[in-house]
């Protein structure tokens, strides 16, 4: 089987968006305004564990990568999340970074800074899902870890959805707290441009390699889905309504 | 605060049994005979991923341990799960090991060997929970990994429960397939004897160290609980029945 063309391969990567966590029952509830204040707080508190994992994951990619040009591009992601304090006057940049923006989102939904940063509300299964992503980046070649970042193809949609719906669905949330989502609209588009270009090229030599990239993207989608499952089980009473057949895929 | 006495410390470790997965809704359903054939198959297929992780986890402990005496005891666990083929005539021991016994359990519930060993029915979140255990053993000092094995304190109860209830609750399961549980009754009691003796001694120097051991045991209990959650969500239709307050602990 010859490799797919770049257009076909990109289309297959984008098709994976059908299993993005925007379709998870908990995220559907969120977008429809059906979460309680406590449930929205629980989401922000649990998801913080993912936020703090991002620069650790990106540092793992740098540590596995001997290509200076790639590192010079990729380091931007760590700066985006950790902020620029370490550059003295920040070279004129005064961005406190995505982790700080997420803490402010926590405050906007009524959590204290300590509620968020202590990790006291993080469900164990949320840690296991996020840690799977960190360990993937540590243990696999950096090119595979780059491919795993491609869930950012689908992120602007979910960020925009929150910016659009929260002010009416959750009017008690201080809209200043939504700055994280606004920042990520721009950053995720730029990041995915780089990651996608790299993936289309690096994995293009064989159909098997392209399939590997698709499997890696599925792994990352599974991480986000499992994170949503963990948050759902920690923030919702659930009843077992009936059996599901072996091999049926959750939707 | 002085350290707890060995008796107090052991009692606190044993108290952790209240969050053992025997109390998870899916395991309660299993013990009450309420699982369908497909659900029981799903449990066996998913749980196989845990079974194959055990010798990998134990090898990580060996690889981090410079104490030959500990290694000479601990290696027994790898042999128990992988079996003795590698010893030629096995020194007279003809045990194919716990992984093979689990595959036969799979056949006894109506799965093919390939259904089990291909891992095709393993839910992503089940992998993430089990991998958290492997990575803990790889990344933490071996003494902590030994403490994490103490969920075996509670295992004979759940194994005995299956031996007692399956023949009446699931009469279609070939009882020869229950040999894994029968073997583990003896092995788990011997293993936990060693692990408990070590943990009571090694962590006895301060209350803080003893608390660390309790936290590690909780981590491992969380792994098993999250594994049961993953299996439940992959094998059951669930309905969200209402919110759960932030910080409420699942029971």
PDB file of C-alpha atoms in Angstrom, chain B residues 36-145:
ATOM      1  CA  UNK B  36     -24.069 -10.602  31.703  1.00  0.00           C
ATOM      2  CA  UNK B  37     -21.819 -13.067  29.926  1.00  0.00           C
ATOM      3  CA  UNK B  38     -20.461 -10.227  27.785  1.00  0.00           C
ATOM      4  CA  UNK B  39     -19.754  -8.067  30.843  1.00  0.00           C
ATOM      5  CA  UNK B  40     -17.886 -10.866  32.612  1.00  0.00           C
ATOM      6  CA  UNK B  41     -15.886 -11.431  29.424  1.00  0.00           C
ATOM      7  CA  UNK B  42     -15.132  -7.705  29.308  1.00  0.00           C
ATOM      8  CA  UNK B  43     -13.844  -7.789  32.857  1.00  0.00           C
ATOM      9  CA  UNK B  44     -11.548 -10.770  32.143  1.00  0.00           C
ATOM     10  CA  UNK B  45     -10.278  -9.183  28.904  1.00  0.00           C
ATOM     11  CA  UNK B  46      -9.574  -5.792  30.496  1.00  0.00           C
ATOM     12  CA  UNK B  47      -8.095  -7.208  33.651  1.00  0.00           C
ATOM     13  CA  UNK B  48      -5.622  -9.221  31.534  1.00  0.00           C
ATOM     14  CA  UNK B  49      -3.794  -5.942  30.945  1.00  0.00           C
ATOM     15  CA  UNK B  50      -3.208  -5.765  34.709  1.00  0.00           C
ATOM     16  CA  UNK B  51      -2.054  -9.397  34.782  1.00  0.00           C
ATOM     17  CA  UNK B  52       0.634  -8.847  32.153  1.00  0.00           C
ATOM     18  CA  UNK B  53       1.757  -5.682  33.933  1.00  0.00           C
ATOM     19  CA  UNK B  54       2.574  -7.519  37.173  1.00  0.00           C
ATOM     20  CA  UNK B  55       5.862  -9.171  36.131  1.00  0.00           C
ATOM     21  CA  UNK B  56       6.915  -5.972  34.309  1.00  0.00           C
ATOM     22  CA  UNK B  57       6.265  -4.028  37.513  1.00  0.00           C
ATOM     23  CA  UNK B  58       8.156  -6.615  39.576  1.00  0.00           C
ATOM     24  CA  UNK B  59      11.070  -6.502  37.141  1.00  0.00           C
ATOM     25  CA  UNK B  60      11.151  -2.708  37.591  1.00  0.00           C
ATOM     26  CA  UNK B  61      11.440  -3.292  41.345  1.00  0.00           C
ATOM     27  CA  UNK B  62      14.329  -5.716  40.811  1.00  0.00           C
ATOM     28  CA  UNK B  63      16.016  -3.263  38.463  1.00  0.00           C
ATOM     29  CA  UNK B  64      15.902  -0.523  41.108  1.00  0.00           C
ATOM     30  CA  UNK B  65      17.037  -2.760  43.968  1.00  0.00           C
ATOM     31  CA  UNK B  66      20.681  -3.244  44.870  1.00  0.00           C
ATOM     32  CA  UNK B  67      19.874  -5.656  47.727  1.00  0.00           C
ATOM     33  CA  UNK B  68      20.464  -9.220  46.519  1.00  0.00           C
ATOM     34  CA  UNK B  69      18.515 -10.799  49.379  1.00  0.00           C
ATOM     35  CA  UNK B  70      15.428  -8.786  48.492  1.00  0.00           C
ATOM     36  CA  UNK B  71      15.831  -9.672  44.820  1.00  0.00           C
ATOM     37  CA  UNK B  72      16.124 -13.385  45.657  1.00  0.00           C
ATOM     38  CA  UNK B  73      12.750 -13.230  47.402  1.00  0.00           C
ATOM     39  CA  UNK B  74      11.040 -10.849  45.013  1.00  0.00           C
ATOM     40  CA  UNK B  75      11.888 -12.789  41.826  1.00  0.00           C
ATOM     41  CA  UNK B  76       9.408 -15.454  42.951  1.00  0.00           C
ATOM     42  CA  UNK B  77       6.616 -13.084  41.928  1.00  0.00           C
ATOM     43  CA  UNK B  78       7.865 -12.921  38.335  1.00  0.00           C
ATOM     44  CA  UNK B  79       8.143 -16.715  38.178  1.00  0.00           C
ATOM     45  CA  UNK B  80       4.616 -17.045  39.607  1.00  0.00           C
ATOM     46  CA  UNK B  81       3.176 -14.947  36.794  1.00  0.00           C
ATOM     47  CA  UNK B  82       5.425 -15.853  33.863  1.00  0.00           C
ATOM     48  CA  UNK B  83       5.820 -19.540  34.743  1.00  0.00           C
ATOM     49  CA  UNK B  84       8.835 -21.811  34.738  1.00  0.00           C
ATOM     50  CA  UNK B  85       9.434 -22.814  31.108  1.00  0.00           C
ATOM     51  CA  UNK B  86      12.705 -20.933  31.115  1.00  0.00           C
ATOM     52  CA  UNK B  87      14.197 -23.370  33.639  1.00  0.00           C
ATOM     53  CA  UNK B  88      14.311 -26.224  31.114  1.00  0.00           C
ATOM     54  CA  UNK B  89      12.539 -29.051  32.916  1.00  0.00           C
ATOM     55  CA  UNK B  90      11.540 -26.406  35.472  1.00  0.00           C
ATOM     56  CA  UNK B  91      13.538 -28.154  38.175  1.00  0.00           C
ATOM     57  CA  UNK B  92      10.526 -30.404  38.386  1.00  0.00           C
ATOM     58  CA  UNK B  93       8.134 -27.422  38.506  1.00  0.00           C
ATOM     59  CA  UNK B  94       5.584 -27.447  35.706  1.00  0.00           C
ATOM     60  CA  UNK B  95       3.603 -24.305  36.542  1.00  0.00           C
ATOM     61  CA  UNK B  96       2.733 -22.369  33.357  1.00  0.00           C
ATOM     62  CA  UNK B  97       2.208 -19.282  35.541  1.00  0.00           C
ATOM     63  CA  UNK B  98      -0.493 -16.787  36.368  1.00  0.00           C
ATOM     64  CA  UNK B  99      -0.673 -15.115  32.953  1.00  0.00           C
ATOM     65  CA  UNK B 100      -1.384 -18.474  31.304  1.00  0.00           C
ATOM     66  CA  UNK B 101      -3.921 -19.258  34.058  1.00  0.00           C
ATOM     67  CA  UNK B 102      -5.661 -15.944  33.294  1.00  0.00           C
ATOM     68  CA  UNK B 103      -5.833 -16.794  29.569  1.00  0.00           C
ATOM     69  CA  UNK B 104      -7.505 -20.082  30.570  1.00  0.00           C
ATOM     70  CA  UNK B 105      -9.947 -18.082  32.693  1.00  0.00           C
ATOM     71  CA  UNK B 106     -10.668 -16.117  29.509  1.00  0.00           C
ATOM     72  CA  UNK B 107     -11.375 -19.370  27.655  1.00  0.00           C
ATOM     73  CA  UNK B 108     -13.574 -20.526  30.540  1.00  0.00           C
ATOM     74  CA  UNK B 109     -15.778 -17.429  30.129  1.00  0.00           C
ATOM     75  CA  UNK B 110     -16.023 -17.965  26.367  1.00  0.00           C
ATOM     76  CA  UNK B 111     -13.234 -15.783  24.975  1.00  0.00           C
ATOM     77  CA  UNK B 112     -10.619 -17.109  22.589  1.00  0.00           C
ATOM     78  CA  UNK B 113      -6.961 -16.983  23.533  1.00  0.00           C
ATOM     79  CA  UNK B 114      -6.510 -14.296  20.892  1.00  0.00           C
ATOM     80  CA  UNK B 115      -9.427 -12.232  22.249  1.00  0.00           C
ATOM     81  CA  UNK B 116      -7.452 -12.020  25.491  1.00  0.00           C
ATOM     82  CA  UNK B 117      -3.847 -11.710  24.334  1.00  0.00           C
ATOM     83  CA  UNK B 118      -4.518  -9.246  21.476  1.00  0.00           C
ATOM     84  CA  UNK B 119      -5.689  -6.707  24.097  1.00  0.00           C
ATOM     85  CA  UNK B 120      -8.362  -5.662  21.598  1.00  0.00           C
ATOM     86  CA  UNK B 121     -10.998  -5.244  24.303  1.00  0.00           C
ATOM     87  CA  UNK B 122      -8.843  -3.249  26.731  1.00  0.00           C
ATOM     88  CA  UNK B 123     -10.301   0.203  27.414  1.00  0.00           C
ATOM     89  CA  UNK B 124      -7.809   3.091  27.159  1.00  0.00           C
ATOM     90  CA  UNK B 125      -8.539   4.239  30.721  1.00  0.00           C
ATOM     91  CA  UNK B 126      -7.765   0.705  31.971  1.00  0.00           C
ATOM     92  CA  UNK B 127      -4.339   1.012  30.360  1.00  0.00           C
ATOM     93  CA  UNK B 128      -3.763   4.411  31.937  1.00  0.00           C
ATOM     94  CA  UNK B 129      -4.555   3.111  35.436  1.00  0.00           C
ATOM     95  CA  UNK B 130      -2.360   0.035  35.084  1.00  0.00           C
ATOM     96  CA  UNK B 131       0.458   1.989  33.446  1.00  0.00           C
ATOM     97  CA  UNK B 132       0.391   4.372  36.426  1.00  0.00           C
ATOM     98  CA  UNK B 133       1.304   1.376  38.586  1.00  0.00           C
ATOM     99  CA  UNK B 134       4.135   0.278  36.261  1.00  0.00           C
ATOM    100  CA  UNK B 135       5.517   3.807  36.068  1.00  0.00           C
ATOM    101  CA  UNK B 136       5.338   4.174  39.843  1.00  0.00           C
ATOM    102  CA  UNK B 137       7.490   1.050  40.213  1.00  0.00           C
ATOM    103  CA  UNK B 138       9.912   2.328  37.577  1.00  0.00           C
ATOM    104  CA  UNK B 139      10.235   5.863  38.875  1.00  0.00           C
ATOM    105  CA  UNK B 140      10.049   5.525  42.670  1.00  0.00           C
ATOM    106  CA  UNK B 141      12.484   3.843  45.088  1.00  0.00           C
ATOM    107  CA  UNK B 142      11.938   0.071  45.271  1.00  0.00           C
ATOM    108  CA  UNK B 143      10.957   0.318  48.930  1.00  0.00           C
ATOM    109  CA  UNK B 144       7.948   2.442  47.936  1.00  0.00           C
ATOM    110  CA  UNK B 145       7.041  -0.030  45.202  1.00  0.00           C
TER     111      UNK B 145
END
